[in-house]
Every structure is written in structure tokens, then in C-alpha cells.
XYZ file of C-alpha atoms in Angstrom:
759
model
C -14.622 51.544 23.734
C -17.250 50.039 21.649
C -18.444 47.997 24.208
C -18.533 50.914 26.853
C -20.153 53.109 23.939
C -22.773 50.666 23.206
C -23.802 49.954 27.269
C -23.995 53.095 28.012
C -26.659 54.093 25.069
C -28.422 50.414 26.061
C -29.154 51.358 29.776
C -26.163 53.545 32.042
C -22.687 53.341 33.616
C -24.139 50.821 36.166
C -24.592 48.379 33.545
C -21.246 48.929 31.707
C -19.298 48.832 34.378
C -20.969 45.316 35.218
C -20.590 43.992 31.789
C -16.626 45.188 31.780
C -16.058 43.709 35.288
C -17.503 40.618 34.073
C -15.563 40.223 30.970
C -12.118 41.081 32.677
C -12.467 38.151 35.134
C -13.334 35.988 32.276
C -10.190 36.791 30.521
C -7.196 34.494 30.124
C -3.875 34.893 32.014
C -1.163 36.914 30.752
C 1.287 34.632 31.293
C -0.239 32.343 28.320
C 1.250 34.905 25.858
C 4.565 34.226 27.001
C 4.633 29.743 25.847
C 1.814 30.367 23.387
C 2.117 28.387 19.963
C 0.029 28.162 16.962
C -2.496 25.148 16.897
C -0.576 22.119 15.887
C 2.639 22.961 15.882
C 5.075 20.220 16.628
C 9.232 20.314 17.630
C 11.348 17.641 17.488
C 14.486 17.566 18.753
C 17.197 14.860 18.987
C 18.651 13.479 22.269
C 21.707 15.565 21.916
C 19.276 18.937 21.629
C 19.341 19.224 17.610
C 16.233 20.356 16.317
C 14.912 18.039 13.820
C 11.934 19.670 12.747
C 9.307 22.067 13.071
C 5.535 20.997 11.651
C 2.987 23.005 11.461
C 2.749 27.316 11.199
C 5.862 27.253 14.085
C 8.174 29.982 14.515
C 11.410 28.263 13.160
C 13.690 30.633 14.785
C 12.870 32.494 18.020
C 15.026 35.686 19.652
C 14.966 37.339 22.774
C 14.461 40.589 23.537
C 18.076 41.553 24.058
C 19.325 40.120 20.893
C 16.785 41.882 18.030
C 18.370 45.232 16.579
C 17.481 48.338 17.778
C 16.503 49.509 13.920
C 14.538 46.391 13.162
C 12.324 46.781 16.635
C 12.493 50.528 15.684
C 11.082 49.712 12.409
C 8.076 48.129 13.695
C 7.466 50.875 16.123
C 7.534 53.551 13.376
C 5.160 51.509 11.099
C 2.707 49.403 13.994
C 2.032 51.596 17.033
C 4.889 54.822 17.007
C 3.335 55.259 20.983
C 3.743 51.829 21.719
C 6.173 52.727 24.811
C 3.274 56.055 26.204
C -0.077 53.702 26.003
C -1.410 51.209 28.415
C -2.320 49.007 25.823
C -4.821 50.512 23.528
C -3.965 54.399 22.118
C -7.114 55.985 21.947
C -5.591 58.951 20.203
C -3.901 56.874 17.492
C -7.357 55.496 17.442
C -8.446 59.533 16.598
C -6.038 59.558 14.177
C -6.715 56.401 12.304
C -10.479 57.726 11.630
C -9.865 61.285 11.117
C -7.300 59.584 8.244
C -9.627 57.164 7.098
C -12.369 59.802 6.048
C -10.448 62.200 4.281
C -9.352 59.207 2.259
C -12.699 57.471 1.995
C -10.934 54.282 2.823
C -8.744 52.356 5.240
C -5.514 53.462 4.680
C -4.696 53.523 8.128
C -5.014 51.508 11.402
C -5.374 52.218 14.999
C -4.697 48.443 16.552
C -1.471 48.479 18.892
C 1.085 45.917 19.000
C -0.224 45.058 22.211
C -3.459 44.033 20.611
C -1.937 42.404 17.741
C -0.277 40.176 19.986
C -3.862 39.746 21.938
C -4.840 38.958 18.261
C -3.109 36.846 17.818
C -2.646 34.706 21.020
C -6.494 34.886 22.107
C -8.480 35.584 19.897
C -9.529 34.682 15.746
C -9.452 37.343 12.771
C -13.505 37.746 12.807
C -14.678 40.809 12.449
C -17.271 42.083 15.552
C -17.534 44.293 17.617
C -17.704 41.174 21.018
C -13.814 40.163 19.408
C -13.047 43.611 19.080
C -13.995 44.729 23.066
C -12.308 41.892 24.002
C -9.118 42.922 22.182
C -9.136 46.230 24.152
C -9.495 44.613 27.572
C -6.715 42.008 26.886
C -4.417 44.741 25.939
C -4.810 46.676 29.081
C -4.475 43.539 30.667
C -1.093 42.412 29.248
C 0.244 45.936 29.839
C -0.665 45.280 33.591
C 0.976 42.193 33.782
C 4.326 41.848 31.267
C 7.044 44.654 30.519
C 7.066 46.404 27.253
C 9.998 44.347 26.109
C 8.030 40.862 27.006
C 5.321 42.114 25.047
C 7.393 43.183 21.949
C 9.272 40.272 21.998
C 6.679 37.604 21.840
C 5.053 39.948 18.756
C 7.966 39.502 16.830
C 8.662 36.096 16.969
C 4.981 35.185 16.342
C 3.698 38.630 13.564
C 3.169 36.404 10.393
C 4.991 38.245 7.823
C 4.631 35.775 4.362
C 6.019 33.175 2.660
C 6.048 30.574 6.158
C 7.846 33.108 8.194
C 6.380 33.462 12.067
C 8.173 36.062 13.768
C 11.020 38.146 12.202
C 14.002 35.858 12.491
C 12.049 33.098 10.084
C 11.896 36.230 7.875
C 14.868 37.397 7.615
C 16.165 33.785 6.680
C 13.430 33.065 4.022
C 13.713 36.672 2.251
C 17.368 37.182 2.415
C 19.257 34.420 3.944
C 20.836 36.268 7.024
C 20.897 36.089 10.494
C 18.719 39.256 12.423
C 22.361 40.746 13.056
C 23.490 40.990 9.442
C 20.109 43.273 8.765
C 20.151 46.841 7.493
C 18.064 49.835 7.777
C 16.175 48.912 4.466
C 16.041 45.348 5.270
C 14.544 45.896 8.639
C 11.970 48.197 7.321
C 10.984 46.042 4.303
C 10.327 43.111 7.349
C 7.943 45.792 9.354
C 6.519 46.791 6.314
C 5.027 43.281 5.497
C 2.847 43.127 9.047
C -0.393 44.410 7.589
C -0.431 42.295 4.322
C 2.219 39.994 4.080
C 0.796 38.982 0.599
C 0.464 42.086 -1.163
C 3.680 43.883 0.002
C 5.497 40.554 -0.718
C 8.978 41.561 -2.574
C 8.864 38.254 -4.293
C 4.977 38.774 -5.419
C 4.371 42.541 -5.917
C 8.143 43.873 -5.803
C 6.994 47.575 -6.287
C 4.257 47.427 -3.856
C 7.083 46.028 -1.723
C 9.353 49.138 -2.137
C 6.766 51.636 -1.632
C 5.778 49.937 1.463
C 9.034 49.972 2.908
C 10.248 53.519 1.270
C 7.116 54.992 3.875
C 8.726 52.830 6.863
C 11.903 54.452 6.515
C 10.077 58.388 6.546
C 8.424 56.783 9.699
C 11.725 55.949 10.954
C 13.352 59.325 10.206
C 10.319 61.346 11.517
C 10.599 59.438 14.681
C 14.269 59.758 14.818
C 15.344 56.298 14.559
C 17.432 57.260 12.157
C 19.309 59.759 10.718
C 18.664 61.652 7.308
C 22.094 59.454 6.041
C 21.120 56.825 7.194
C 17.235 57.071 5.743
C 19.300 58.689 2.273
C 21.157 55.795 2.249
C 17.880 53.195 2.654
C 15.796 54.625 0.228
C 18.584 54.439 -2.356
C 19.051 50.701 -1.717
C 17.160 48.415 -4.357
C 15.142 45.420 -3.422
C 17.061 42.662 -3.370
C 15.804 39.558 -1.931
C 17.210 35.549 -2.039
C 14.090 33.182 -1.576
C 14.922 30.520 1.051
C 12.733 27.761 2.684
C 11.854 28.076 6.341
C 14.651 26.464 8.132
C 13.584 22.813 9.328
C 10.186 22.703 6.905
C 11.394 19.524 6.092
C 13.767 16.963 8.113
C 17.484 15.566 7.111
C 15.938 12.490 8.428
C 12.851 11.790 6.827
C 12.540 7.635 7.686
C 12.856 8.687 11.373
C 10.788 12.022 11.963
C 7.666 10.231 9.564
C 7.973 7.081 12.369
C 8.028 9.362 14.863
C 4.780 11.222 13.746
C 3.103 8.070 13.352
C 4.396 7.241 17.739
C 3.008 10.653 18.292
C -0.622 9.810 16.828
C -0.571 6.703 18.962
C 0.600 8.538 22.405
C -1.723 11.635 22.119
C -5.144 12.292 21.708
C -6.099 14.271 18.849
C -7.213 17.323 21.066
C -3.462 17.779 22.772
C -1.948 17.711 18.954
C -4.257 20.205 17.525
C -3.034 22.371 20.606
C 0.014 22.902 19.027
C 3.260 23.904 21.013
C 4.854 20.252 21.652
C 8.072 20.007 22.138
C 8.842 16.036 21.136
C 12.241 14.651 22.887
C 13.271 11.933 20.001
C 16.211 9.244 20.926
C 17.974 9.910 17.833
C 21.488 10.331 18.338
C 22.060 12.630 15.457
C 26.111 11.624 14.730
C 25.013 7.887 14.472
C 22.602 9.052 12.333
C 24.861 10.367 9.713
C 27.121 7.294 10.293
C 24.528 5.491 9.509
C 23.085 7.708 6.599
C 26.259 7.857 4.859
C 27.261 3.367 5.302
C 24.555 3.090 3.276
C 25.216 5.443 0.523
C 28.632 4.085 0.577
C 27.365 0.213 0.245
C 25.036 1.082 -1.828
C 28.289 2.557 -4.179
C 30.404 -0.468 -3.497
C 27.599 -3.402 -3.727
C 24.580 -2.410 -5.735
C 25.727 -2.835 -9.380
C 27.894 -6.029 -9.383
C 25.014 -7.773 -6.579
C 22.351 -6.650 -8.005
C 20.751 -4.741 -5.013
C 19.040 -1.966 -4.717
C 18.120 -1.098 -2.087
C 19.791 -0.913 2.227
C 18.253 -0.728 5.452
C 20.039 0.413 8.546
C 18.166 -0.024 12.108
C 20.446 0.767 15.529
C 18.947 0.123 19.016
C 19.797 0.347 22.748
C 18.550 -2.752 24.192
C 19.223 -1.554 27.652
C 16.195 1.117 27.293
C 14.964 0.490 23.692
C 15.961 4.017 22.207
C 16.279 3.791 18.218
C 19.328 5.970 17.836
C 19.595 5.597 14.073
C 17.261 4.773 11.075
C 18.133 4.622 7.552
C 14.754 3.278 5.714
C 16.457 3.194 2.571
C 19.048 4.952 0.263
C 16.979 7.695 -1.481
C 14.134 9.365 0.656
C 12.788 11.663 -2.372
C 12.252 8.620 -4.720
C 10.980 6.324 -2.442
C 9.424 7.066 1.124
C 8.787 3.446 1.942
C 10.360 3.177 4.987
C 12.093 -0.745 4.592
C 12.867 -0.870 8.894
C 9.229 -0.362 9.802
C 6.766 -1.584 6.685
C 8.814 -4.409 4.974
C 7.605 -7.902 5.874
C 10.653 -9.300 4.508
C 11.847 -13.365 5.114
C 14.056 -13.303 8.289
C 15.887 -16.661 6.823
C 18.421 -17.977 9.015
C 18.555 -14.833 11.248
C 15.364 -16.546 12.879
C 17.214 -19.475 13.951
C 18.101 -17.167 16.809
C 14.771 -17.779 18.433
C 14.203 -21.507 17.702
C 17.790 -22.156 19.310
C 16.998 -19.834 22.070
C 13.893 -21.608 22.527
C 15.758 -25.075 22.573
C 18.685 -23.580 25.564
C 15.269 -22.206 27.415
C 14.226 -25.771 26.941
C 17.468 -27.528 28.696
C 18.669 -28.579 25.206
C 22.446 -28.485 25.762
C 24.703 -26.312 22.771
C 26.717 -29.820 22.399
C 23.318 -31.858 21.653
C 24.165 -33.655 18.307
C 22.200 -34.095 15.568
C 22.542 -36.120 11.882
C 22.722 -33.924 9.371
C 21.619 -35.876 5.904
C 18.918 -36.281 3.683
C 15.400 -35.124 6.130
C 11.786 -35.256 5.329
C 9.164 -34.529 7.398
C 5.567 -34.401 5.862
C 6.309 -34.164 2.327
C 8.900 -31.256 3.411
C 12.224 -31.268 2.615
C 14.899 -28.421 4.037
C 18.127 -27.956 1.899
C 21.135 -27.281 3.096
C 23.651 -24.727 1.140
C 25.051 -27.009 -2.059
C 22.725 -29.433 -1.196
C 25.798 -31.195 0.435
C 26.125 -32.679 4.040
C 28.195 -32.739 7.682
C 27.241 -35.353 9.517
C 27.518 -35.661 12.883
C 27.070 -31.965 14.150
C 26.311 -30.326 17.202
C 23.677 -26.990 17.498
C 26.868 -25.299 18.389
C 28.478 -25.879 15.255
C 24.993 -25.887 13.568
C 24.379 -22.330 14.162
C 27.711 -21.220 13.566
C 27.235 -22.608 9.713
C 23.661 -21.961 9.829
C 23.049 -25.476 8.611
C 19.111 -25.879 7.428
C 19.084 -29.125 8.438
C 19.796 -29.738 11.731
C 17.100 -26.080 12.269
C 14.322 -28.320 11.135
C 15.472 -31.138 13.103
C 15.481 -29.058 16.492
C 11.710 -27.226 15.536
C 10.372 -31.019 15.633
C 11.985 -31.427 18.737
C 10.767 -28.445 20.295
C 7.461 -27.131 19.162
C 6.369 -24.593 16.687
C 4.052 -23.378 19.939
C 7.316 -22.852 22.254
C 9.017 -21.115 19.394
C 6.649 -18.552 18.819
C 5.735 -18.153 22.193
C 9.260 -17.480 23.142
C 9.784 -14.968 19.661
C 6.768 -12.874 20.762
C 8.225 -12.217 23.967
C 11.616 -11.405 22.651
C 10.304 -8.192 20.375
C 8.610 -10.646 17.513
C 5.208 -8.875 16.733
C 4.532 -9.683 12.967
C 2.599 -13.170 12.848
C 4.334 -16.189 12.344
C 2.800 -19.594 11.074
C 3.462 -22.722 12.862
C 5.139 -24.867 9.994
C 8.741 -26.959 9.761
C 10.152 -23.301 7.757
C 9.398 -21.609 10.719
C 12.699 -22.582 11.330
C 14.253 -21.628 8.488
C 12.600 -18.086 8.825
C 9.695 -18.404 6.267
C 7.414 -16.216 8.123
C 7.715 -12.414 7.588
C 9.066 -9.818 9.359
C 10.473 -6.217 9.802
C 13.868 -5.010 10.100
C 13.029 -3.258 13.112
C 11.283 -6.186 15.277
C 13.804 -8.306 14.295
C 16.860 -5.838 15.963
C 14.811 -5.155 18.716
C 14.292 -8.804 19.777
C 18.133 -9.288 19.110
C 18.584 -6.564 21.698
C 16.585 -8.881 24.194
C 19.892 -11.427 24.545
C 22.500 -8.154 24.794
C 19.739 -7.086 27.694
C 19.972 -10.457 29.677
C 16.967 -11.120 28.448
C 14.696 -8.836 29.171
C 12.876 -7.213 26.325
C 12.524 -3.208 26.181
C 9.624 -2.581 23.174
C 12.194 0.086 20.745
C 10.677 3.595 20.291
C 11.322 6.677 19.007
C 10.201 9.452 21.792
C 11.526 9.929 25.085
C 9.190 12.885 26.145
C 6.326 15.012 24.426
C 6.142 18.746 25.657
C 3.207 20.693 26.114
C 3.890 24.937 25.546
C 3.952 25.429 29.058
C 6.689 22.666 29.430
C 4.326 20.443 31.251
C 4.672 16.082 30.043
C 2.116 15.006 28.521
C 4.128 11.516 27.885
C 7.119 10.010 29.128
C 8.848 6.856 28.215
C 9.141 4.743 31.563
C 11.652 1.668 29.963
C 11.797 0.450 33.623
C 7.646 -0.607 33.629
C 7.837 -1.718 29.484
C 10.725 -4.293 30.178
C 9.591 -7.739 30.295
C 11.835 -10.321 31.265
C 12.027 -12.593 28.055
C 13.996 -15.576 28.649
C 16.268 -16.761 31.863
C 19.946 -15.057 32.162
C 21.395 -17.930 31.755
C 19.851 -18.834 28.231
C 20.634 -15.152 26.896
C 24.478 -15.927 28.228
C 24.600 -19.273 26.602
C 23.124 -17.743 23.413
C 25.106 -14.806 22.882
C 28.239 -17.342 23.903
C 26.865 -19.525 20.527
C 26.110 -16.393 18.782
C 29.558 -14.594 19.097
C 31.170 -18.175 17.058
C 29.100 -17.084 14.539
C 31.298 -13.968 14.067
C 34.169 -15.513 15.785
C 34.812 -18.376 12.907
C 31.598 -18.993 11.283
C 29.492 -17.239 8.741
C 29.019 -13.544 10.076
C 32.700 -12.734 10.332
C 33.058 -10.573 8.212
C 31.509 -8.189 11.366
C 34.409 -8.468 13.310
C 35.601 -5.435 14.886
C 37.700 -5.787 17.643
C 35.699 -6.271 20.636
C 32.843 -8.807 21.792
C 30.294 -9.188 19.116
C 27.334 -11.619 18.763
C 25.060 -11.924 15.421
C 23.447 -14.169 12.829
C 23.610 -13.832 9.578
C 20.212 -14.705 6.821
C 19.507 -15.087 3.391
C 15.688 -15.827 2.175
C 15.239 -17.939 -1.135
C 16.394 -16.941 -3.981
C 19.012 -14.349 -1.942
C 16.303 -12.124 -2.208
C 16.108 -10.490 1.341
C 20.118 -10.262 3.257
C 20.681 -9.888 6.674
C 23.059 -9.517 9.828
C 21.869 -8.605 12.911
C 23.999 -8.223 15.668
C 24.917 -6.668 18.920
C 27.038 -5.537 21.507
C 26.094 -5.267 25.643
C 25.014 -1.509 24.730
C 23.863 -1.342 20.961
C 22.100 -4.235 18.647
C 21.839 -3.176 14.855
C 20.062 -4.840 11.886
C 21.170 -4.604 8.408
C 19.192 -5.966 5.165
C 19.820 -5.901 1.726
C 17.656 -6.221 -1.068
C 14.990 -5.400 -4.184
C 11.523 -3.607 -3.461
C 10.040 -6.070 -5.954
C 11.270 -9.215 -4.154
C 13.589 -10.109 -7.220
C 16.654 -12.622 -7.222
C 19.752 -10.843 -5.980
C 23.201 -12.179 -6.631
C 24.612 -11.092 -2.966
C 25.140 -12.219 -0.009
C 24.677 -11.840 3.871
C 28.080 -12.015 4.462
C 28.158 -8.540 2.718
C 25.730 -7.469 5.188
C 27.763 -8.175 7.343
C 30.865 -5.734 6.448
C 27.956 -3.017 6.028
C 27.513 -3.557 9.804
C 30.961 -3.522 10.333
C 31.714 -0.609 8.144
C 28.343 1.207 10.219
C 30.110 -0.056 14.175
C 33.566 0.212 13.609
C 32.629 4.306 12.761
C 30.379 4.145 15.998
C 32.434 2.442 18.673
C 34.589 4.884 19.847
C 31.590 6.506 21.646
C 30.890 3.432 23.289
C 33.560 1.850 25.436
C 33.937 -2.061 25.675
C 31.925 -4.223 27.299
C 31.446 -7.634 28.254
C 28.938 -10.091 27.796
C 27.904 -11.624 30.898
C 29.848 -15.216 32.113
C 28.760 -18.413 30.664
C 26.661 -20.412 33.152
C 27.370 -24.433 33.280
C 25.240 -25.705 30.708
C 25.009 -29.256 32.343
C 21.954 -29.648 34.841
C 20.261 -26.508 33.854
C 16.660 -26.393 35.088
C 14.730 -25.500 31.530
C 12.227 -22.365 32.002
C 10.505 -23.407 28.649
C 8.685 -26.299 27.973
C 9.144 -28.306 24.509
C 6.320 -29.319 23.018
C 7.650 -31.821 20.840
C 5.975 -32.515 17.354
C 4.712 -35.975 16.295
C 4.647 -35.695 12.652
C 2.907 -38.216 10.189
C 5.796 -39.820 8.203
C 9.666 -39.270 8.572
C 12.333 -39.989 5.977
C 15.739 -39.830 6.703
C 19.020 -41.264 5.411
C 21.396 -42.780 7.873
C 24.424 -40.875 8.705
C 28.094 -41.764 7.601
C 29.284 -41.867 11.000
C 26.520 -43.722 12.920
C 24.789 -46.370 11.939
C 21.347 -45.963 13.881
C 20.487 -42.527 12.311
C 17.662 -44.339 10.168
C 14.694 -43.073 12.109
C 11.598 -42.665 11.230
C 10.042 -41.088 14.720
C 11.531 -37.552 15.739
C 12.337 -38.870 19.084
C 15.157 -41.226 17.712
C 16.639 -38.561 15.362
C 19.475 -36.975 16.468
C 20.006 -37.870 20.002
C 22.702 -38.990 22.290
C 20.658 -41.492 24.613
C 23.568 -40.539 27.621
C 22.682 -36.140 27.338
C 19.299 -35.142 29.135
C 16.444 -34.462 27.515
C 13.773 -31.721 27.647
C 10.523 -32.302 29.256
C 7.740 -33.422 26.234
C 4.412 -33.039 25.733
C 1.975 -35.117 23.505
C 2.741 -32.918 20.821
C 2.714 -29.334 19.629
C -1.672 -28.381 18.652
C 0.183 -26.580 15.027
C 1.084 -29.339 12.938
C 3.625 -29.267 10.276
C 2.383 -28.519 6.457
C 5.004 -28.913 4.176
C 5.142 -25.662 3.098
C 8.071 -24.787 0.807
C 10.823 -23.459 2.098
C 13.566 -21.317 0.680
C 15.221 -24.480 -0.818
C 17.979 -21.761 -1.771
C 17.960 -20.367 1.850
C 21.552 -20.246 3.797
C 22.382 -23.422 5.327
C 25.925 -24.907 6.134
C 27.625 -25.898 3.246
C 29.991 -29.238 4.603
C 32.908 -27.733 2.681
C 36.063 -28.044 4.027
C 35.199 -24.832 6.555
C 32.996 -27.039 8.437
C 34.120 -30.984 7.603
C 37.217 -29.834 10.023
C 36.035 -29.707 13.111
C 35.085 -32.716 15.210
C 31.804 -33.074 16.861
C 32.135 -33.398 20.828
C 31.852 -36.959 21.989
C 28.114 -37.568 23.508
C 29.147 -37.564 27.066
C 29.658 -33.872 26.804
C 26.330 -32.913 27.199
C 26.666 -31.542 30.905
C 30.117 -30.001 30.688
C 30.375 -26.171 30.925
C 30.422 -23.756 28.057
C 34.180 -23.183 26.057
C 36.455 -20.540 26.659
C 37.199 -18.918 23.107
C 40.808 -18.592 22.821
C 42.522 -15.299 22.673
C 45.632 -16.278 21.156
C 46.118 -14.567 17.777
C 46.333 -16.484 14.747
C 50.474 -16.358 14.389
C 50.022 -15.063 10.441
C 48.704 -11.576 9.809
C 45.415 -11.342 8.899
C 44.514 -10.615 5.172
C 42.168 -8.170 3.946
C 38.628 -9.268 3.332
C 37.552 -9.376 -0.189
C 33.889 -8.462 -1.199
C 31.833 -11.004 0.067
C 30.797 -14.181 -2.337
C 27.014 -14.884 -2.887
C 25.634 -17.425 -1.164
C 22.940 -19.592 -2.924
C 23.684 -18.076 -6.727
C 26.774 -18.442 -8.354
C 28.030 -15.232 -9.830
C 27.259 -14.172 -13.135
C 28.088 -15.080 -16.230
C 28.694 -11.448 -17.560
C 31.831 -9.994 -16.719
C 31.172 -7.192 -13.802
C 33.370 -4.653 -13.071
C 35.600 -5.696 -9.764
C 33.683 -3.958 -7.020
C 35.725 -2.657 -4.068
C 36.462 -4.364 -1.257
C 34.705 -4.060 2.275
C 37.049 -2.455 5.058
C 39.845 -4.912 5.830
C 38.205 -7.218 9.015
C 40.361 -7.832 11.850
C 39.919 -12.133 11.940
C 38.025 -13.842 14.512
C 39.819 -15.847 17.574
C 40.046 -19.637 16.760
C 36.904 -21.507 16.748
C 35.984 -22.520 20.692
C 38.090 -25.632 22.084
C 36.715 -27.891 24.194
C 35.316 -27.314 27.510
C 36.761 -27.886 30.995
C 34.900 -29.352 33.977
C 34.697 -25.604 35.211
C 32.414 -23.261 33.330
C 34.806 -20.162 32.702
C 33.659 -16.927 30.912
C 34.099 -16.054 27.568
C 37.102 -13.657 27.321
C 36.698 -11.204 25.146
C 36.930 -11.408 21.064
C 40.560 -10.210 21.062
C 41.865 -11.920 18.423
C 41.410 -11.490 14.823
C 39.345 -13.972 12.904
C 41.075 -16.218 9.868
C 42.284 -14.833 6.871
C 39.305 -15.516 3.825
C 40.389 -17.233 1.050
C 42.089 -15.171 -1.690
C 38.619 -15.153 -3.760
C 37.015 -13.074 -0.634
C 34.743 -16.691 -0.145
C 33.962 -17.567 3.138
C 31.859 -20.948 4.286
C 28.423 -19.834 2.619
C 25.117 -20.348 4.739
């Protein structure tokens, strides 16, 4: 209107007409109002459709027009735009009425902007006070009325209008001020909310209850004047006192903050700053809310059960679907309010013997047999001397048994034969992103990694050697529903190792769970995994997987102080979580184990040439006192992997976790006979499916691995949930390579004290 008057004064109707036409042609589409969201707003939803969090000035809840209470709509019409259903976007009679009222009062006591104009201002314009902005507002209001129905305009307005205290829209206001859904609002409640629209801070019932009541009563009288309510309803509403029950806006805070903050950081890497600032983003995440809550409960129970007597302050857990890399659950610590540090993604810790999986995977890919034997005796290479748990030795052992019982000396001998560079390269392909140092102690997990990458890398074995990077975001949509980003797991997947190697490694890691250090993780179905402990029990790990899910558990202290715990406890926590969710996951078998002998190497070993080696003789063989790696622990009748002149990275004698886990040589290990040297080309053994004759005993609390229990008496801890015993250790193989049978038999009962073969 002002623009028209100004143009007429400046030069006539023709010029005005042209100006209006040009401005009209530049106006944005009316349909944008139906999908508009304020700048910087982000809504995160779970894989099962649950809203996880809303960030920025977002409407926490929106309501369809048909679900809006009639008296609430009537309150806004009476307060803001009494001729809403009669005008075409601009109420010229209202402008005249407001101008006269303001002249009489010599103050701005009444506005003339219609609800349609207010919607145009919210969606398309700024709050700037200028002739140009007001002119565009008038034209945009006309355009909205021309293109949209009155019900659409009212619905969008009531879902977007700011009503104070972080309430964007009437549904938010009903919750924030009264703790009610819209359908429970009384006439008095509706009038108070409608009265907030002109000046939310001035009429806030939390800040100025007297002004809020006066404004509410003004709206009630207007509702009576327009016939929206009866005199009786008006009297009842006017007599109602102002009673609010302040609440935080819904979805303002995340129930799972470790995960949602991780997603926010991922989002910054996937979208441009302009896309993030545009607002109205919907982020479809990978989280399974049911599993996440069970993971949170598991961590809480683990802290309550184990923290005191095992000297542990923190537990972290993550679960990843290895088939597509989707993170299904993530708990970064036991209390986000106390510490926002995410121990799944941010804590770099020594993985201990869980890293042996990558060493053994490289060896198997290089053509080594699981039955290749090594002498577990004192061994010093270039001044570096690895130690087994308890300082004991097992004599002649094959790789299968060495991995099952986590024997450190064999691991170091193996990395000398395989080489640093191949192990590092395979680890990278499988998903380890942290820097890895080419030292002898790499075999025992001296290079730091985080729980997410470690779990994701184990998932590579579960996914037949294909690695899919872990992620928490499936898709990102803008306010119009257009896809801005979508994860394509098939394009991101990389064949990190060959399928045969993955199958053999999975079978070997099954033996860890079924008859080795990971027995506490047994859940009555095929499981593969590995325990790990760093020096002085500072880090306690178990990473395990079934075909559809890889889950990692870490226990420790943020200051890296020693604990009296054990990685067997981490296995028990893994069992606690997985046993709760496996009802949702059908039982699946791992791939069949291929023939061990005659395989073609897919990785080239690059043996290290140490400067000096000292090794004791094995009690069972007289030819182990060799000083060259080519003679250490070799069986002459077995096929050897290809060799080069050595790795470019030379071992340094870097101190290793002397107290880290390893085979103990105690009775559980020494009673097993090593296979003869002629078994290198034999097929994989088939685990027995026959249950033991005796009933399984419940698992008591796991004993510490390296450190003796404290001398001070501690309260008796609660034992982990009973774990079914695994099947007996694999028997000698037959000439043909049958697939491993399902792990249906429970593990043998542990000792009465709850201890088991330590790592």
C-alpha cells in the first residue's frame, strides 16, 4: 500500500503498475511456506523412526490443521486477525482501525498485520522495518492467499509462530508452559498462548504473570465478542488463575548424546556450511533405539557390578553391522553428564592382544597354516624380549592354539616371519585408521587405536573379508524432502582380504570363544572374537562378532591407571549385551572353512632380518636354539610363504606391554597336544557339536589376567550371567574340509574360583 502511494506521488499509475508487476514476478513460490524450516534447524531420527534430537530454532512438534482444537484457532483469530476468513491477505479495514486506535492513544496499541502477512514475514522476509520490506510483505501475503487454502495458511502459521521460552509453534507452547498436548488445552490456556504472539517476552507467564494475565483476559473478551465462546465459558476462563508448569522443549536434549554428537561431527564432513545453515535438515541415522537402550543398561550394570573391585571407572560399547557399516548402538562412557569424552571414537588406547587378529590374518593370507608350529620359549630379538602371562612357556604350539590362548612370544616370532609392512597394510584395509608403528611390539598391540575402528575392522572378517566403513548417517534430506547425501555401502565396500582367509580366521577366533580366553562371551550360537589386555591391565577389551553384528567392549580408566580387572570381564559384558538382542537376530552360520593346504597366498610376506636373536631350546625339540628367524619355529615339511629381502621398517626393541595378556602355559594349555609337522596341508578341523556329559557350572566373576588380586579384602562381586560352556577344543582334521558345525554345545565349566586360562 505504501509502495503504491509512493509510486503515484513520484510519477503516476503506469509506473506504479510496472513496479508492482516486476516485484510480483520476483516473489518466491508460495509452496515454500509448506516446507519451510528456520535456518540451522536439524532433526535427527533413528533407523526405526524415533526422533533423537532437534537442533536449532526448530518446531519440536507440528500439528495438522484437522488436529488443532477449535478454541485454539479461534483464540488466535480473535487476538491476531479477526477478519482472517474474509480478507485476501491484507485487511485494509483493519489497517484503518489500527491507525485510528494508535492516533487516539498516541502510541502503537494495535497492529494491522494479518496472520497471512505474519506467515509471509516468518518464511520469506526479515524483521527489518522498511518501506521496501513492508511492500514485499503485502504482495507476498496476496500471493499466499491466491495459491494456498486458508487452512494451509493457518496450519503453517500455528506451527511456526514463536511464542517464547524456546516454543516454536502452538504444540511446543502447550508442552513448555503447561506440560499438555494440544487437545487438553482449556479456553484459558489457549487464550494465554495466543496472547503471547505479539510480544512473547513481555507477556511471558514465567517472567511477568500479571502482564500475562491481563493479555490473556483481553484475548478471552475478544473471543466472546467474536462469538467464539459463550458468556459462561468466558466467565470460567477469566476466573482461572495463571498456573504454568515449565518444561524443557521436547527433543532439545538427546537421550543418546554420545551418538548424536558423533552424528553432528559426521554431518559437518558431509555437507557444505551453506547446506548446514539452510536449516530444515532431516538426518536419518543408523541407530537402533531398542539396542541402544540395552547397550546403555549393559554399561550401567557393568559399572555397578565390576567397577569397585576391579578398579575400573569407565566402560564403552559399540555395535556395528558389518554388512553395511551401520552403527547400531554406541555408548561412549558410563555418564555423559560427568564426561562428554566419547571413548568409542576419541579414546586412543593400546588394543593389547586384540591386535593379534590382524597379525594372524596377514599370516593366513600369506599362506601360513593354522597348524604351523612355533616354540614358545624365551625369545629376545634386537634387545626386545616379549613376555607371556606369568612368565611361563608352553613349548611347541601351533598358531591355532597360540591365538586361542593368546601367547605373546609366538605372536612376536610370527611378525618377524610375516613382516611389519604387510601387517600394517592389511590392518589398514580392514579398517584400522590410526597410525601403526613398525616395531616388534606391534604384534602385541602397542600402537593405539580406538574402539570404533577396532570393532569395524573385526567386522571385515564377519563380512567375508569385505570392509565397509562404519558410519552413523544413512541419508540427509532438506526441507523439501530432497536427498542431499546418501550412504552407498556397496560403493564404499572394499575387499580387504580374500574370503578364504576371512573364513579361516573366523574359525580360529571361534576357538577363542569356544575353548580359549573368550569363553565368557559364549551365547549359544556361532561367535568369533578375541580378548585383549594392555600393560598392567590398563585396557581390557573383547571384540566379537556373529555374521550380522560386530560388537566391541572396552574397560579402563581415563587416566590410564592400572586396574585389577580382566579382559574376561569384557567378554562377560559382551555376553550381557548380545544375549539381550539376539532374539532380534536370526541364527546364521559362518561360511564353511576352506581347505587349509594348497592355498595360494594373497599377501606377500616380507620377513624381518633382525640384527640379533637369542632363543632358548624347546623342551620337546633340540633344533630351536637358532639365531636366525628363518630357522625359528619352522616345520620343514610345511609349505612356506614367499619371502623377500626383508621389511623396510626395522624393529626397534620398543618396550612392549610386559604385563599384557598372553598364553600362560598353565594346565589348560599344556594338556593339549600340538599336531605333528605333517599336518600343514590338512583341512580345517570341525568343532564338536556334542555337549559335555556334565551340566555347565555358572561363570563366576572373571579373575584378573596379569595382576594378583588386591590384598585388601573386597566385597564379593556379583557374578556375570551364567554362560553356557563351549564345545570341546577342535579335534584333529580329517582329509576333507567340512564346514565347522554350529557352536551348540556349552563351554566346559570354569574353576570354582571363577578363573580360567589367563591371557
